[in-house]
Short mmCIF file of C-alpha atoms in Angstrom, two decimals:
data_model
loop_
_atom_site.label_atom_id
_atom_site.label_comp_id
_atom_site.label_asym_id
_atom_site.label_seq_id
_atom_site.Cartn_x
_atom_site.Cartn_y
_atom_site.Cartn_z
CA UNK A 1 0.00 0.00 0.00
CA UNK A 2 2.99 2.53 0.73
CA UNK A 3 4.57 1.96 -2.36
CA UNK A 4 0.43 2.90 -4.44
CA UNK A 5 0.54 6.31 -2.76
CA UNK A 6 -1.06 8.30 0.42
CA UNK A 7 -4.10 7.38 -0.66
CA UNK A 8 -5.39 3.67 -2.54
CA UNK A 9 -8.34 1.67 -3.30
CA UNK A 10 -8.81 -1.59 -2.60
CA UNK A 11 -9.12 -2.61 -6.27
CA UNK A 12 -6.18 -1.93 -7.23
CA UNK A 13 -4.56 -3.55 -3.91
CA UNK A 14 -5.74 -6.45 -4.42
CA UNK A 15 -4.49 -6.77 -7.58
CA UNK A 16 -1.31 -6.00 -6.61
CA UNK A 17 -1.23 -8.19 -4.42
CA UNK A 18 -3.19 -10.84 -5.14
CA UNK A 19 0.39 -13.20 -6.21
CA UNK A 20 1.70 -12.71 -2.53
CA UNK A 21 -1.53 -13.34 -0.99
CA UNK A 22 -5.09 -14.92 -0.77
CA UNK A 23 -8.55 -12.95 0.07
CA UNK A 24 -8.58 -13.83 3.53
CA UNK A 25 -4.63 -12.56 4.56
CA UNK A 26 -5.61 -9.51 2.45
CA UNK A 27 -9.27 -8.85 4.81
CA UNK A 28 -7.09 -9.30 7.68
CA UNK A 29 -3.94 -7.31 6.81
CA UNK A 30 -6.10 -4.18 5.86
CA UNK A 31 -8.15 -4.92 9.44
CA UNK A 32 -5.26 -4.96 11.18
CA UNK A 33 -3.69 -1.54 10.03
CA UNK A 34 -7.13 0.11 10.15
CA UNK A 35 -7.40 -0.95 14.06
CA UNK A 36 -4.33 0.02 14.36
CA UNK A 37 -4.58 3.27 12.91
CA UNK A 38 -2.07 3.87 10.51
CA UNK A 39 -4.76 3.76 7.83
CA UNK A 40 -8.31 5.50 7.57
CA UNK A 41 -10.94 4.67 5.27
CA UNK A 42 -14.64 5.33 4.78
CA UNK A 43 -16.45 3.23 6.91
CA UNK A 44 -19.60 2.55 4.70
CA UNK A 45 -17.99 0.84 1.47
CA UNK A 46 -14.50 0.38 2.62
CA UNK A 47 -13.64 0.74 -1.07
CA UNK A 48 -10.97 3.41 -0.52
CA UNK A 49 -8.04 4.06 1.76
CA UNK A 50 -5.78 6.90 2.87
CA UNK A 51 -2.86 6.94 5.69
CA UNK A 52 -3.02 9.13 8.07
CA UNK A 53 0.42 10.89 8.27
CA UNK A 54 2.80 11.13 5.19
CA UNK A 55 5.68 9.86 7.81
CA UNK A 56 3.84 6.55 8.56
CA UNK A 57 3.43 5.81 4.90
CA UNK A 58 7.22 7.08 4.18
CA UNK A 59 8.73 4.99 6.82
CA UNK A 60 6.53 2.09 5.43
CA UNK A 61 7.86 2.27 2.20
CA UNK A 62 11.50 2.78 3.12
CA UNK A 63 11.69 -0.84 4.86
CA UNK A 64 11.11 -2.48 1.44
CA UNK A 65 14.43 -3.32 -0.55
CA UNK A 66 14.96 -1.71 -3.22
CA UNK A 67 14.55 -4.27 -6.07
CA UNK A 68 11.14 -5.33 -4.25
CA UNK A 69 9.94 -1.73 -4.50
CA UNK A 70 10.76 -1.74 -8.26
CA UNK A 71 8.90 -5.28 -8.65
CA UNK A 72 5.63 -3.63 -6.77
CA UNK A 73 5.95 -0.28 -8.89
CA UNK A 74 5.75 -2.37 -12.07
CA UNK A 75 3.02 -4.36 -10.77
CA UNK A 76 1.02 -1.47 -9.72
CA UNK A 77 1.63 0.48 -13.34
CA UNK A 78 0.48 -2.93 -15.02
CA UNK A 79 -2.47 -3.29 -12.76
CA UNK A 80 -3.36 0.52 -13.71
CA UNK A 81 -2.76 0.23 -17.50
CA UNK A 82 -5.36 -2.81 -17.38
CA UNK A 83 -8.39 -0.63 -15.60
CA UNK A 84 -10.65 1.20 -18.37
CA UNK A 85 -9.74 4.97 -19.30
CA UNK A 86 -12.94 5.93 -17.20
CA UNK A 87 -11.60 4.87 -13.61
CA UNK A 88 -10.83 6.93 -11.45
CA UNK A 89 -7.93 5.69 -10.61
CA UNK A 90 -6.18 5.39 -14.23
CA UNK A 91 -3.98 8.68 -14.54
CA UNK A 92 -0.49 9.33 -17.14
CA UNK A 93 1.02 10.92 -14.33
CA UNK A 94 0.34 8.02 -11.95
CA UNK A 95 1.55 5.98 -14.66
CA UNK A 96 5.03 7.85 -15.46
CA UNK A 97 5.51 7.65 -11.57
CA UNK A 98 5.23 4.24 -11.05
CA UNK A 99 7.22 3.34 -14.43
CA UNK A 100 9.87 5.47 -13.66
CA UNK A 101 10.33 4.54 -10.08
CA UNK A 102 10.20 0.52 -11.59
CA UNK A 103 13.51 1.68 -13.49
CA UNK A 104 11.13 1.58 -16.68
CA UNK A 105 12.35 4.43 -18.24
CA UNK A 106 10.93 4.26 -22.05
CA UNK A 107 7.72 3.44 -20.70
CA UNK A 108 7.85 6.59 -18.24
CA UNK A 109 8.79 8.86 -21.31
CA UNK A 110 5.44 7.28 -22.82
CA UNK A 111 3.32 8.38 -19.86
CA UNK A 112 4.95 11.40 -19.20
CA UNK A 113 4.00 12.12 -22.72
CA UNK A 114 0.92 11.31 -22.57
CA UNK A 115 0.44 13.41 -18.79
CA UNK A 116 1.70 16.38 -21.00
CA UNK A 117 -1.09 15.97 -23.88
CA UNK A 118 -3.90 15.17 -20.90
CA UNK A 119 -2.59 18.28 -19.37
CA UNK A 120 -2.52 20.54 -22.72
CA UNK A 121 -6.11 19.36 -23.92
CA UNK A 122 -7.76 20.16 -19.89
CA UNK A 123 -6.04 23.41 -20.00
CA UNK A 124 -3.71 22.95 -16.72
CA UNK A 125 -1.33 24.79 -18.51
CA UNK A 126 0.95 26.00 -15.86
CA UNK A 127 1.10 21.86 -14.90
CA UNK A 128 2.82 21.03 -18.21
CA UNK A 129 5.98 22.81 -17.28
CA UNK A 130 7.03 20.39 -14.81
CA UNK A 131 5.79 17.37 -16.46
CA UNK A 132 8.21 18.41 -19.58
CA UNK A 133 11.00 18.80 -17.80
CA UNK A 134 10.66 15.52 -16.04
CA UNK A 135 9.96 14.38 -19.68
CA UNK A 136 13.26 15.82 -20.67
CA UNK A 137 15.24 14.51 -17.71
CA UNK A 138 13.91 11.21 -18.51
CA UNK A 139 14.59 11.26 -22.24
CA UNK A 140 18.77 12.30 -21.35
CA UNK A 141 18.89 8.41 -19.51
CA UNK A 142 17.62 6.57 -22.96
CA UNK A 143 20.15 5.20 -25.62
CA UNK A 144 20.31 6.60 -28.78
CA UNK A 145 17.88 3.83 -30.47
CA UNK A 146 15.53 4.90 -27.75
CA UNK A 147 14.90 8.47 -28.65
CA UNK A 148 11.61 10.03 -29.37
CA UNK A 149 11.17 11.48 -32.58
CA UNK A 150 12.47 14.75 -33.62
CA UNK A 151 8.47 15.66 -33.86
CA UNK A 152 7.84 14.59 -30.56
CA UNK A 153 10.63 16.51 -29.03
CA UNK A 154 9.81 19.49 -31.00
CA UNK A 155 6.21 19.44 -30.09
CA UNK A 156 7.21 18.99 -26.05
CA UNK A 157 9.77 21.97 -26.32
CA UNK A 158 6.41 24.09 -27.55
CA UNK A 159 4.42 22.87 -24.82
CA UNK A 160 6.94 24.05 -22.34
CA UNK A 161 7.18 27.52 -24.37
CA UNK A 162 2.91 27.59 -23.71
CA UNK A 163 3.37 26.73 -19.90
CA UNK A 164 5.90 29.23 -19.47
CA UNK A 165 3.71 31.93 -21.25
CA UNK A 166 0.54 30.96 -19.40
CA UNK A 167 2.56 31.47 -15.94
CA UNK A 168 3.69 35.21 -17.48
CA UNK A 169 7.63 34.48 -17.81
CA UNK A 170 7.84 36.44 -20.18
CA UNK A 171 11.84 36.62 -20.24
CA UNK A 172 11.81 33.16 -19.88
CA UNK A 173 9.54 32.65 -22.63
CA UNK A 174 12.19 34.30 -24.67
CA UNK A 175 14.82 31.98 -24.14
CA UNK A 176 12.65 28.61 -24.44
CA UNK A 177 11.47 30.70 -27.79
CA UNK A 178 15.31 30.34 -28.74
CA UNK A 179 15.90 27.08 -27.84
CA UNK A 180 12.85 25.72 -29.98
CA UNK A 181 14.18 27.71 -32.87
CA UNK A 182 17.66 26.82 -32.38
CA UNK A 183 16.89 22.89 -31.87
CA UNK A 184 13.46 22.39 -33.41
CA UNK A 185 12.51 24.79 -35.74
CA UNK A 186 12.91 22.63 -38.45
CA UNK A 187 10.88 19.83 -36.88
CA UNK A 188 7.86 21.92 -36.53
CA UNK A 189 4.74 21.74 -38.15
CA UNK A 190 3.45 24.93 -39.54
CA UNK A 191 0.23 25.64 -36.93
CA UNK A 192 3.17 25.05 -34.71
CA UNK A 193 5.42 27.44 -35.25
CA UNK A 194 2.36 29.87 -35.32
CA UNK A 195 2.50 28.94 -31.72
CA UNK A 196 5.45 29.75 -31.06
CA UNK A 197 5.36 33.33 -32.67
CA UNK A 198 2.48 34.22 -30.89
CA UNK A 199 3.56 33.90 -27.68
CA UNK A 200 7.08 34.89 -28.54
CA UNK A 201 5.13 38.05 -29.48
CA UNK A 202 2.97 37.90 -26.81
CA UNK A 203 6.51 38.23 -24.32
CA UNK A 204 7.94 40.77 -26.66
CA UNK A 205 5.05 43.49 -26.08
CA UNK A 206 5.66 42.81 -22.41
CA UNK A 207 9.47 43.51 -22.52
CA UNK A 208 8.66 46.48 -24.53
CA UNK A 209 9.70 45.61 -27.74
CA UNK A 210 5.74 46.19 -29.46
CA UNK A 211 7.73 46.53 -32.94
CA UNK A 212 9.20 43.16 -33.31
CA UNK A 213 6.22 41.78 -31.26
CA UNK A 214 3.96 42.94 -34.03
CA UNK A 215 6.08 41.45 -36.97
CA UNK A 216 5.88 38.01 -35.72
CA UNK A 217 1.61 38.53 -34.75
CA UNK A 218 0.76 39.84 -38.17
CA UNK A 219 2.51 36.68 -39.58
CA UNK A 220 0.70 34.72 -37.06
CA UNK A 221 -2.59 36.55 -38.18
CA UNK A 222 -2.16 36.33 -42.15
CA UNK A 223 -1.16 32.40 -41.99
CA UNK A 224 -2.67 30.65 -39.41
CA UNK A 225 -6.02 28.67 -40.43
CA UNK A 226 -7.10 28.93 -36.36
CA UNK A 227 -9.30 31.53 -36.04
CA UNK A 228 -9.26 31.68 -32.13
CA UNK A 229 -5.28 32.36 -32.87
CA UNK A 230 -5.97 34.96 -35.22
CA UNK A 231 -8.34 36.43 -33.23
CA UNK A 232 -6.17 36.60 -30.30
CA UNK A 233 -3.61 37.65 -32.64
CA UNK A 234 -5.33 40.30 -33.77
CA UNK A 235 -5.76 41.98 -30.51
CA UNK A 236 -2.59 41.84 -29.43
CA UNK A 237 -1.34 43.79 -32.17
CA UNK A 238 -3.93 46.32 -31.25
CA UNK A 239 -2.59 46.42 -28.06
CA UNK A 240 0.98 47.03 -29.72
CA UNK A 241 -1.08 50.47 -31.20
CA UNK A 242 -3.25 51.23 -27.96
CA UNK A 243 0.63 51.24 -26.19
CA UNK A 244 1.90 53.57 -29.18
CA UNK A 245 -0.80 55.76 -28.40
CA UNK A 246 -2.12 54.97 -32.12
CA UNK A 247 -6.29 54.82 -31.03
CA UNK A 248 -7.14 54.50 -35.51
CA UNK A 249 -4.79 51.78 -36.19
CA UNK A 250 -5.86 49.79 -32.47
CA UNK A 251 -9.26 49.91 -33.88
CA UNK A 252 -8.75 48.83 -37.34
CA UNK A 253 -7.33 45.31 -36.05
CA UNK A 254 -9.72 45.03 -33.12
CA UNK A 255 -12.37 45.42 -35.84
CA UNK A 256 -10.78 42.58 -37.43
CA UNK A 257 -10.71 40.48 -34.12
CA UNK A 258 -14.64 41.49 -34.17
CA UNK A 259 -14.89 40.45 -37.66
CA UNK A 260 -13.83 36.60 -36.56
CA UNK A 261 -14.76 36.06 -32.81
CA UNK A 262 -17.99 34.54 -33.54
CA UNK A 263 -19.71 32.81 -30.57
CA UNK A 264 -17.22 32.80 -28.35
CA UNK A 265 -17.67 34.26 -25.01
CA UNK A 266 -14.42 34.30 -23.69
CA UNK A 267 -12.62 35.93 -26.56
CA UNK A 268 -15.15 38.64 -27.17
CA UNK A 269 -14.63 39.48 -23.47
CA UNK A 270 -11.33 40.45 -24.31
CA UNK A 271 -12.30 42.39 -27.12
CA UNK A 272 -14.71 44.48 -25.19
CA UNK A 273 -11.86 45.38 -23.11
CA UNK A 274 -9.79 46.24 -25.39
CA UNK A 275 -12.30 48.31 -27.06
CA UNK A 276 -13.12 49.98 -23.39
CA UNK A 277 -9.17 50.59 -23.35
CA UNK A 278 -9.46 52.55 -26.22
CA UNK A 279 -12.40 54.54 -25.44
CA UNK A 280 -10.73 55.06 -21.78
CA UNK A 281 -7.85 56.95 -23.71
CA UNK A 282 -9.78 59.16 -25.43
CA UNK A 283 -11.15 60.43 -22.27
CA UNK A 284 -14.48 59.00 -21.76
CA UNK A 285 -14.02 56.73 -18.21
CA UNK A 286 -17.88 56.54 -17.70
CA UNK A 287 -17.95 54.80 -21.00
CA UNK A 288 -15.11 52.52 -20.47
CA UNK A 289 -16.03 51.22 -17.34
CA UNK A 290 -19.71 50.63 -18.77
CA UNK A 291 -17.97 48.04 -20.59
CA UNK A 292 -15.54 46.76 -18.16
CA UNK A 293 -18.81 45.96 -15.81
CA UNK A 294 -20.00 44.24 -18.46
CA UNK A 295 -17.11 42.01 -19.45
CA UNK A 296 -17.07 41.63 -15.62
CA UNK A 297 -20.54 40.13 -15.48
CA UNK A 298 -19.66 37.69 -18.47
CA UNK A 299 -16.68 36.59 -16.51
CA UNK A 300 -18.76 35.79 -13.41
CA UNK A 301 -21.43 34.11 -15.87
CA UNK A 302 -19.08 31.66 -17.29
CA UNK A 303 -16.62 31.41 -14.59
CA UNK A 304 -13.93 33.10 -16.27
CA UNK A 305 -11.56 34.12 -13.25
CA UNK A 306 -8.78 36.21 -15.20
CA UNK A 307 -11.96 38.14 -17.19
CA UNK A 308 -13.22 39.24 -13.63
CA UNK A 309 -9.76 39.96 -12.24
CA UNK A 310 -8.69 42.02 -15.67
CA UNK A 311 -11.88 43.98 -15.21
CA UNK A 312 -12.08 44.88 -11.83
CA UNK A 313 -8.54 46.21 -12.46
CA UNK A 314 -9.57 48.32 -14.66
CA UNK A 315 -12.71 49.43 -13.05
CA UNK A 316 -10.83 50.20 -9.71
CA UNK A 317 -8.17 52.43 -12.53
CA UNK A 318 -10.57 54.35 -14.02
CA UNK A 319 -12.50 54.99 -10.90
CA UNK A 320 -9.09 56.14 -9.41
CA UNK A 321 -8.71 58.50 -12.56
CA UNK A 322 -11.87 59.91 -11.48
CA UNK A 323 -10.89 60.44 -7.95
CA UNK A 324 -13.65 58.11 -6.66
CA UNK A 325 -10.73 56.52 -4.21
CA UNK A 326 -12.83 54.76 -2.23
CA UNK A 327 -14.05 52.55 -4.72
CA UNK A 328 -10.93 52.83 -6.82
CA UNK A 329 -9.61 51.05 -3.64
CA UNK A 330 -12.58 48.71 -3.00
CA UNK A 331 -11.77 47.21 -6.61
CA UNK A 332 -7.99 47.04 -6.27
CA UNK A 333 -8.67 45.03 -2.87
CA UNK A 334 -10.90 42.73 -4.71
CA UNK A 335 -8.39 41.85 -7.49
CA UNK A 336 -6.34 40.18 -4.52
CA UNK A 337 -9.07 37.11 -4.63
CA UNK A 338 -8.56 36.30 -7.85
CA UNK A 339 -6.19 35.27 -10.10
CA UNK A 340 -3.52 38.08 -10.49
CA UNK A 341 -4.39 39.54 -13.71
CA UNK A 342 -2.01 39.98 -17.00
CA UNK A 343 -0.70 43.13 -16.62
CA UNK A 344 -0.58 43.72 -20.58
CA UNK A 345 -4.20 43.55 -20.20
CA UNK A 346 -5.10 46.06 -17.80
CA UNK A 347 -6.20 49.72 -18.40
CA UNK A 348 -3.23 51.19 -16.20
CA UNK A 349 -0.37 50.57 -18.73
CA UNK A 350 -1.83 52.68 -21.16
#
């Protein structure tokens, strides 16, 4: 059980264990360390199991040998592989763990690939960064015949661009941007390296630099066949104007944004704010944070935490412009419980 995790389910215990033991030592082993108390479990199915302290489970796990904890890891990632994709209890991470700690290191890189992709398509962006380095660390122990693709390791050296990006590194951004280009560029597929220019850009505007930033969007813009992209595209090189105090040129490519946001909530949230930015520097506060409130009521409508954060920014801003400090500082305190928002998105770097 120490060598499954903090927590286990009986399932999967007894199928670990099921070579070493029959159902009656197994009933009476997991009686004897729940009256004991070094595990817990809920007392109407007795289906799943937790210890109670990490140190019990720790010390438990350090008595076994070495090569016997290595047997029991591969026995637990077999038992795992062989549950359906619905359990609960089948997870890539889990997986890569128990692989890796078996001394299975190809099939670790395999999970830990396929942790990374579960992690990309859920949107637990910031959560990829660690898995691909643990991907990479893993990959350095395999022979040469062993190697993933130059694809694969192209396509992991974007994700860990994205994570970084997400988390708003944007100098580090700028060096994984290198390293891709340097090592993979050449291995990427084309929607790919539209990836990779758009956040490069994305890092560039916020280390000032809204000139090269914009080369790199507009190419992103005039060849990428994902409109979300070129939406998002397109309003970052608006930004690049609304920074260069250029209000006619912002417009034209927010207009464009407009043009191919379609039903999507989340993105046309952004646009309103960007629009409210511009109206905010031409003067008219009232206006802008007409629309702020309302990107701020989408946000709460489809749980979009950075939407409320970015707009209660800038609603607390402009009321601070307009020497309502009170609220200006009623709105600032709220921003605290959420998300911290993307400074490149709020009102105040104008």
């Amino acid at each position: 059980a120490s060598v499954i995790g903090p927590r286990f389910g009986r399932p999967l215990l007894e199928a670990v264990t099921k070579e070493e033991m029959d159902h009656g030592a197994f009933d009476r082993g997991l009686s004897q360390l729940l009256a004991q108390g070094f595990i817990g479990t809920e007392e109407e199915t007795r289906r799943d199991y937790w210890f109670h302290d990490e140190v019990t489970r720790s010390v438990a796990y350090g008595t076994i040998p070495e090569a016997d904890r290595q047997a029991v890891h591969r026995r637990i990632a077999t038992a795992i592989e062989r549950l359906d994709a619905s359990d609960p209890a089948f997870c890539a991470t889990t997986l890569a763990l128990h692989r890796e700690r078996a001394d299975q290191t190809a099939e670790a890189l395999h999970w830990y690939e396929m942790a990374i992709r579960d992690a990309m398509n859920a949107g637990l962006h910031r959560e990829v960064g660690p898995l691909v380095s643990r991907w990479e660390q893993i990959r350095g122990k395999l022979s040469a015949d062993d190697q993933p693709t130059d694809g694969v390791a192209a396509e992991m050296s974007v994700f860990q661009l994205v994570s970084l990006a997400r988390s708003g590194a944007a100098a580090e951004v700028m060096r994984q941007g290198r390293l891709v280009i340097q090592n993979h560029w050449e291995a990427l597929r084309p929607e790919e390296r539209q990836v990779v220019d758009f956040w490069l850009g994305d890092a560039l505007i916020a280390l000032g630099r809204p000139g090269i930033a914009r080369e790199r969007l507009e190419r992103v813009y005039r060849d990428s066949q994902d409109r979300r992209l070129r939406v998002d595209a397109a309003r970052l090189i608006a930004r690049t104007h609304e920074w260069a105090l250029e209000p006619t040129e912002a417009q034209q490519w927010l207009d464009r944004a407009q043009q191919l946001v379609g039903d999507d909530p989340y993105r046309r949230a952004l646009l309103e704010m960007a629009q409210a930015n511009i109206i905010s520097m031409g003067g008219d506060l009232e206006q802008a944070t007409a629309i702020y409130e309302a990107s701020l009521a989408r946000g709460r409508e489809h749980g979009y935490l950075d939407i409320r954060a970015i707009a209660t920014n800038n609603i607390a801003y402009c009321a601070m412009l307009n020497t309502k400090f009170a609220r200006a500082q009623l709105g600032f305190q709220a921003c605290l419980l959420y998300t911290s928002p993307s400074p490149r998105d709020c009102v105040s770097n104008l």
